[in-house]
PDB file of C-alpha atoms in Angstrom:
ATOM      1  CA  MET A  22      -3.277   2.337  11.886  1.00 47.00           C
ATOM      2  CA  ASN A  23      -2.418   1.902   8.206  1.00 49.00           C
ATOM      3  CA  THR A  24       1.270   2.211   7.437  1.00 50.00           C
ATOM      4  CA  VAL A  25       3.315   2.556   4.291  1.00 48.00           C
ATOM      5  CA  PRO A  26       6.873   1.188   4.194  1.00 48.00           C
ATOM      6  CA  VAL A  27       9.798   3.467   3.498  1.00 44.00           C
ATOM      7  CA  ARG A  28      12.885   1.312   3.069  1.00 42.00           C
ATOM      8  CA  SER A  29      16.436   2.173   3.994  1.00 40.00           C
ATOM      9  CA  LYS A  30      19.373   0.030   5.019  1.00 41.00           C
ATOM     10  CA  PRO A  31      19.728  -1.476   7.595  1.00 41.00           C
ATOM     11  CA  THR A  32      16.414  -0.303   8.995  1.00 41.00           C
ATOM     12  CA  GLN A  33      12.827  -0.372   7.857  1.00 42.00           C
ATOM     13  CA  LEU A  34      10.765   2.700   8.728  1.00 43.00           C
ATOM     14  CA  PHE A  35       7.011   3.237   8.681  1.00 47.00           C
ATOM     15  CA  LEU A  36       4.985   6.379   8.263  1.00 46.00           C
ATOM     16  CA  SER A  37       1.295   6.718   8.926  1.00 49.00           C
ATOM     17  CA  ARG A  38      -0.745   6.513   5.727  1.00 46.00           C
ATOM     18  CA  ASP A  39      -1.825  10.152   6.031  1.00 48.00           C
ATOM     19  CA  ARG A  40       1.722  11.404   6.598  1.00 47.00           C
ATOM     20  CA  TYR A  41       2.948   9.370   3.646  1.00 42.00           C
ATOM     21  CA  LEU A  42       0.228  10.749   1.351  1.00 41.00           C
ATOM     22  CA  PHE A  43       0.899  14.270   2.652  1.00 44.00           C
ATOM     23  CA  SER A  44       4.626  13.853   1.943  1.00 44.00           C
ATOM     24  CA  LEU A  45       3.679  13.013  -1.660  1.00 45.00           C
ATOM     25  CA  GLY A  46       1.549  16.147  -1.917  1.00 46.00           C
ATOM     26  CA  HIS A  47      -1.823  14.400  -1.548  1.00 43.00           C
ATOM     27  CA  LYS A  48      -4.580  15.674   0.704  1.00 45.00           C
ATOM     28  CA  THR A  49      -6.362  13.252   3.019  1.00 43.00           C
ATOM     29  CA  ASN A  50     -10.077  13.229   3.689  1.00 44.00           C
ATOM     30  CA  HIS A  51     -10.024  12.208   7.328  1.00 41.00           C
ATOM     31  CA  SER A  52      -8.495  13.721  10.430  1.00 41.00           C
ATOM     32  CA  SER A  53      -5.328  12.358  12.021  1.00 42.00           C
ATOM     33  CA  THR A  54      -7.374  11.383  15.068  1.00 42.00           C
ATOM     34  CA  ALA A  55      -9.727   9.119  13.105  1.00 45.00           C
ATOM     35  CA  THR A  56      -9.556   5.469  14.129  1.00 51.00           C
ATOM     36  CA  ILE A  57      -8.330   3.251  11.315  1.00 55.00           C
ATOM     37  CA  MET A  58      -9.374  -0.353  11.787  1.00 59.00           C
ATOM     38  CA  GLY A  59      -7.080  -3.222  10.879  1.00 64.00           C
ATOM     39  CA  LEU A  60      -7.895  -5.888   8.340  1.00 73.00           C
ATOM     40  CA  LEU A  61      -7.945  -8.763  10.843  1.00 81.00           C
ATOM     41  CA  LYS A  62     -10.566  -9.440  13.485  1.00 87.00           C
ATOM     42  CA  ASN A  63      -9.658  -9.271  17.175  1.00 87.00           C
ATOM     43  CA  LEU A  64      -6.155  -8.016  16.440  1.00 91.00           C
ATOM     44  CA  ASP A  65      -5.043  -4.534  17.428  1.00 94.00           C
ATOM     45  CA  PRO A  66      -4.290  -2.511  14.253  1.00 93.00           C
ATOM     46  CA  LEU A  67      -1.054  -1.288  15.879  1.00 95.00           C
ATOM     47  CA  LEU A  68       0.236  -4.818  15.358  1.00 96.00           C
ATOM     48  CA  THR A  69       1.414  -4.259  11.805  1.00 95.00           C
ATOM     49  CA  ALA A  70       2.690  -7.117   9.666  1.00 95.00           C
ATOM     50  CA  ASP A  71       6.272  -6.131  10.513  1.00 96.00           C
ATOM     51  CA  VAL A  72       5.599  -6.033  14.251  1.00 97.00           C
ATOM     52  CA  LEU A  73       3.828  -9.401  14.137  1.00 97.00           C
ATOM     53  CA  HIS A  74       6.701 -10.872  12.115  1.00 97.00           C
ATOM     54  CA  ILE A  75       9.211  -9.700  14.720  1.00 98.00           C
ATOM     55  CA  LEU A  76       7.146 -11.073  17.620  1.00 98.00           C
ATOM     56  CA  ARG A  77       6.553 -14.419  15.850  1.00 97.00           C
ATOM     57  CA  SER A  78      10.211 -14.776  14.827  1.00 98.00           C
ATOM     58  CA  MET A  79      11.456 -14.302  18.377  1.00 98.00           C
ATOM     59  CA  GLY A  80      12.244 -17.431  20.357  1.00 97.00           C
ATOM     60  CA  HIS A  81      11.984 -18.180  24.065  1.00 97.00           C
ATOM     61  CA  GLY A  82      14.299 -15.796  25.912  1.00 98.00           C
ATOM     62  CA  ASP A  83      14.645 -13.295  23.052  1.00 98.00           C
ATOM     63  CA  LYS A  84      13.995  -9.654  23.944  1.00 98.00           C
ATOM     64  CA  VAL A  85      12.227  -6.882  22.049  1.00 98.00           C
ATOM     65  CA  LEU A  86      12.898  -3.203  22.697  1.00 98.00           C
ATOM     66  CA  ILE A  87      10.026  -0.696  22.516  1.00 98.00           C
ATOM     67  CA  THR A  88      11.226   2.920  22.617  1.00 98.00           C
ATOM     68  CA  ASP A  89      10.213   6.552  22.684  1.00 98.00           C
ATOM     69  CA  ILE A  90      10.912   8.963  19.828  1.00 98.00           C
ATOM     70  CA  ASN A  91      14.169  10.287  21.323  1.00 98.00           C
ATOM     71  CA  PHE A  92      15.859   6.913  21.784  1.00 98.00           C
ATOM     72  CA  PRO A  93      18.803   6.275  19.387  1.00 98.00           C
ATOM     73  CA  ALA A  94      16.796   3.440  17.848  1.00 98.00           C
ATOM     74  CA  ALA A  95      18.462   3.264  14.418  1.00 97.00           C
ATOM     75  CA  GLU A  96      21.937   2.925  15.940  1.00 97.00           C
ATOM     76  CA  VAL A  97      20.799   0.404  18.540  1.00 98.00           C
ATOM     77  CA  ALA A  98      18.794  -1.597  15.953  1.00 98.00           C
ATOM     78  CA  SER A  99      21.920  -1.957  13.821  1.00 98.00           C
ATOM     79  CA  LYS A 100      23.496  -3.874  16.735  1.00 98.00           C
ATOM     80  CA  THR A 101      20.493  -6.139  17.499  1.00 98.00           C
ATOM     81  CA  THR A 102      20.133  -9.774  16.438  1.00 97.00           C
ATOM     82  CA  THR A 103      18.049  -8.941  13.350  1.00 97.00           C
ATOM     83  CA  GLY A 104      18.953  -5.300  12.731  1.00 97.00           C
ATOM     84  CA  LYS A 105      15.217  -4.551  12.399  1.00 98.00           C
ATOM     85  CA  HIS A 106      13.835  -1.129  13.289  1.00 98.00           C
ATOM     86  CA  VAL A 107      10.108  -0.500  12.931  1.00 98.00           C
ATOM     87  CA  ILE A 108       8.562   2.908  13.634  1.00 97.00           C
ATOM     88  CA  LEU A 109       4.950   3.209  14.781  1.00 97.00           C
ATOM     89  CA  THR A 110       3.437   6.699  14.723  1.00 95.00           C
ATOM     90  CA  THR A 111       1.640   6.551  18.050  1.00 96.00           C
ATOM     91  CA  ASP A 112       2.334   6.841  21.778  1.00 97.00           C
ATOM     92  CA  LEU A 113       4.069   4.052  23.686  1.00 98.00           C
ATOM     93  CA  PRO A 114       1.351   2.821  26.118  1.00 98.00           C
ATOM     94  CA  PRO A 115      -1.086   1.620  23.407  1.00 98.00           C
ATOM     95  CA  VAL A 116       1.804  -0.144  21.622  1.00 98.00           C
ATOM     96  CA  ILE A 117       2.773  -1.905  24.865  1.00 98.00           C
ATOM     97  CA  ASP A 118      -0.875  -2.896  25.370  1.00 98.00           C
ATOM     98  CA  ALA A 119      -1.098  -4.297  21.826  1.00 97.00           C
ATOM     99  CA  ILE A 120       2.186  -6.204  22.065  1.00 98.00           C
ATOM    100  CA  CYS A 121       1.413  -7.629  25.507  1.00 98.00           C
ATOM    101  CA  SER A 122      -1.948  -8.847  24.189  1.00 97.00           C
ATOM    102  CA  VAL A 123      -0.133 -11.380  21.960  1.00 97.00           C
ATOM    103  CA  LEU A 124       3.415 -11.812  23.325  1.00 98.00           C
ATOM    104  CA  PRO A 125       3.935 -14.450  26.034  1.00 97.00           C
ATOM    105  CA  LEU A 126       6.285 -13.225  28.746  1.00 98.00           C
ATOM    106  CA  ASP A 127       9.158 -15.340  30.092  1.00 98.00           C
ATOM    107  CA  TYR A 128       7.989 -16.573  33.491  1.00 97.00           C
ATOM    108  CA  PHE A 129      11.134 -18.720  33.692  1.00 96.00           C
ATOM    109  CA  SER A 130      13.139 -15.501  34.120  1.00 96.00           C
ATOM    110  CA  GLU A 131      12.809 -13.409  37.279  1.00 94.00           C
ATOM    111  CA  HIS A 132      13.321 -10.166  35.338  1.00 96.00           C
ATOM    112  CA  ARG A 133      11.234 -10.365  32.146  1.00 98.00           C
ATOM    113  CA  ILE A 134      10.285  -6.677  31.852  1.00 98.00           C
ATOM    114  CA  HIS A 135      12.889  -3.910  32.059  1.00 98.00           C
ATOM    115  CA  TYR A 136      12.422  -0.171  31.737  1.00 98.00           C
ATOM    116  CA  MET A 137      14.823   2.743  31.514  1.00 98.00           C
ATOM    117  CA  CYS A 138      15.247   4.903  34.606  1.00 98.00           C
ATOM    118  CA  PRO A 139      17.529   7.917  35.173  1.00 97.00           C
ATOM    119  CA  ASP A 140      21.135   7.380  36.194  1.00 96.00           C
ATOM    120  CA  ALA A 141      21.931   7.697  39.906  1.00 94.00           C
ATOM    121  CA  GLY A 142      21.542  11.239  41.207  1.00 95.00           C
ATOM    122  CA  ILE A 143      19.134  12.344  38.443  1.00 96.00           C
ATOM    123  CA  ASP A 144      15.420  12.744  39.151  1.00 96.00           C
ATOM    124  CA  LEU A 145      12.756  11.336  36.843  1.00 96.00           C
ATOM    125  CA  PRO A 146      10.925  14.267  35.183  1.00 95.00           C
ATOM    126  CA  GLY A 147       7.189  14.545  35.932  1.00 96.00           C
ATOM    127  CA  SER A 148       6.158  13.508  32.427  1.00 97.00           C
ATOM    128  CA  GLY A 149       8.479  10.504  32.752  1.00 96.00           C
ATOM    129  CA  GLY A 150       6.507   9.436  35.802  1.00 96.00           C
ATOM    130  CA  GLU A 151       3.246   9.872  33.866  1.00 97.00           C
ATOM    131  CA  VAL A 152       4.357   7.607  31.020  1.00 98.00           C
ATOM    132  CA  LYS A 153       5.769   5.028  33.468  1.00 97.00           C
ATOM    133  CA  SER A 154       2.382   4.879  35.155  1.00 97.00           C
ATOM    134  CA  ALA A 155       0.639   4.545  31.767  1.00 98.00           C
ATOM    135  CA  PHE A 156       2.863   1.743  30.468  1.00 98.00           C
ATOM    136  CA  THR A 157       2.690  -0.072  33.811  1.00 98.00           C
ATOM    137  CA  THR A 158      -1.120   0.018  33.575  1.00 98.00           C
ATOM    138  CA  ALA A 159      -0.947  -1.339  29.999  1.00 98.00           C
ATOM    139  CA  ILE A 160       1.300  -4.213  31.098  1.00 98.00           C
ATOM    140  CA  ARG A 161      -0.895  -4.989  34.132  1.00 97.00           C
ATOM    141  CA  LYS A 162      -3.850  -5.651  31.786  1.00 97.00           C
ATOM    142  CA  HIS A 163      -1.962  -8.737  30.576  1.00 96.00           C
ATOM    143  CA  SER A 164       0.531  -9.739  33.276  1.00 95.00           C
ATOM    144  CA  ASP A 165       1.208  -9.490  36.983  1.00 93.00           C
ATOM    145  CA  SER A 166       4.967  -9.382  36.306  1.00 95.00           C
ATOM    146  CA  SER A 167       7.141  -6.897  38.139  1.00 95.00           C
ATOM    147  CA  LEU A 168       9.020  -4.244  36.183  1.00 97.00           C
ATOM    148  CA  THR A 169      12.773  -3.982  36.719  1.00 98.00           C
ATOM    149  CA  PRO A 170      14.472  -0.584  36.319  1.00 98.00           C
ATOM    150  CA  ILE A 171      17.798  -0.281  34.510  1.00 98.00           C
ATOM    151  CA  GLU A 172      19.772   2.962  34.690  1.00 98.00           C
ATOM    152  CA  ARG A 173      19.986   4.850  31.399  1.00 97.00           C
ATOM    153  CA  MET A 174      23.539   4.071  30.299  1.00 97.00           C
ATOM    154  CA  ASN A 175      23.231   0.385  31.242  1.00 98.00           C
ATOM    155  CA  PHE A 176      19.887   0.263  29.426  1.00 98.00           C
ATOM    156  CA  TYR A 177      21.588   1.322  26.178  1.00 98.00           C
ATOM    157  CA  GLU A 178      24.023  -1.591  26.496  1.00 98.00           C
ATOM    158  CA  GLU A 179      21.231  -4.061  27.296  1.00 98.00           C
ATOM    159  CA  SER A 180      19.217  -2.739  24.325  1.00 98.00           C
ATOM    160  CA  ARG A 181      21.906  -3.753  21.860  1.00 98.00           C
ATOM    161  CA  LYS A 182      21.387  -7.396  22.930  1.00 98.00           C
ATOM    162  CA  CYS A 183      17.730  -7.356  21.847  1.00 98.00           C
ATOM    163  CA  PHE A 184      16.180  -9.132  18.873  1.00 98.00           C
ATOM    164  CA  ALA A 185      14.724  -5.979  17.259  1.00 98.00           C
ATOM    165  CA  VAL A 186      13.576  -2.409  17.969  1.00 98.00           C
ATOM    166  CA  ILE A 187      10.052  -0.992  17.757  1.00 98.00           C
ATOM    167  CA  GLN A 188      10.130   2.789  18.059  1.00 98.00           C
ATOM    168  CA  THR A 189       7.049   4.861  18.889  1.00 98.00           C
ATOM    169  CA  HIS A 190       6.382   8.587  18.630  1.00 97.00           C
ATOM    170  CA  GLU A 191       6.140   8.866  22.426  1.00 98.00           C
ATOM    171  CA  ARG A 192       7.600  12.238  23.469  1.00 98.00           C
ATOM    172  CA  ARG A 193       7.556  11.749  27.237  1.00 98.00           C
ATOM    173  CA  PRO A 194      11.049  10.857  28.514  1.00 98.00           C
ATOM    174  CA  TYR A 195      12.235   7.460  29.730  1.00 98.00           C
ATOM    175  CA  ALA A 196       9.523   5.585  27.803  1.00 98.00           C
ATOM    176  CA  ASN A 197      11.762   2.665  26.874  1.00 98.00           C
ATOM    177  CA  ILE A 198      10.955  -0.953  27.692  1.00 98.00           C
ATOM    178  CA  ILE A 199      12.474  -4.367  27.057  1.00 98.00           C
ATOM    179  CA  LEU A 200      10.132  -7.379  27.044  1.00 98.00           C
ATOM    180  CA  GLN A 201      11.509 -10.931  27.211  1.00 98.00           C
ATOM    181  CA  LYS A 202       9.526 -13.503  25.238  1.00 98.00           C
ATOM    182  CA  GLY A 203       8.338 -16.602  26.996  1.00 97.00           C
ATOM    183  CA  VAL A 204       6.440 -19.697  25.886  1.00 97.00           C
ATOM    184  CA  VAL A 205       2.803 -20.176  24.913  1.00 96.00           C
ATOM    185  CA  GLY A 206       1.506 -23.025  27.068  1.00 94.00           C
ATOM    186  CA  PRO A 207      -0.942 -25.793  26.124  1.00 96.00           C
ATOM    187  CA  ASP A 208      -3.815 -23.615  27.396  1.00 95.00           C
ATOM    188  CA  GLY A 209      -2.836 -20.757  25.037  1.00 93.00           C
ATOM    189  CA  GLY A 210      -1.594 -18.550  27.882  1.00 93.00           C
ATOM    190  CA  ASP A 211       1.868 -17.748  29.202  1.00 95.00           C
ATOM    191  CA  LEU A 212       3.612 -20.956  30.329  1.00 95.00           C
ATOM    192  CA  LYS A 213       4.597 -20.674  33.986  1.00 95.00           C
ATOM    193  CA  PRO A 214       6.893 -22.973  35.983  1.00 93.00           C
TER     194      PRO A 214
END
């Protein structure tokens, strides 16, 4: 997906190319569902330059937060290590799939993938279960790691300890994940103990 930067402090936001052109009063010639290919081979176009820079800049043990549209991402990003906030105008599962295709996970940590769950006594809405299933499937394409739930209010606190925030336009609730970066081993895969 092509993106156009819109800068503000302390965050950096991204709009889809079509939405940006529309906001300027231009008409686009292709539908919003058209696939826009990236400019690099064998690299998911959802991995924008800013996303790749975040993932590459992270060190072993650093965490990245990937959120839904309703998450207070700008506020949380302002408390992260880098203060970076990137917005991708797509659903969460394909973003998780793209990120997990290049990010090594920390197999030296028992809990390397966390997701938000409701606080005690609150049921997960049906659409929350749907998105959990979808992002679990995306992760399973790249890792056999278990996913660790963190209750909502504790998740907010843990989020502020992350390296950066990548926010999606996912509308289904509780679509918020923290991935802990591991090490690329000599074979090019995730280094495991």
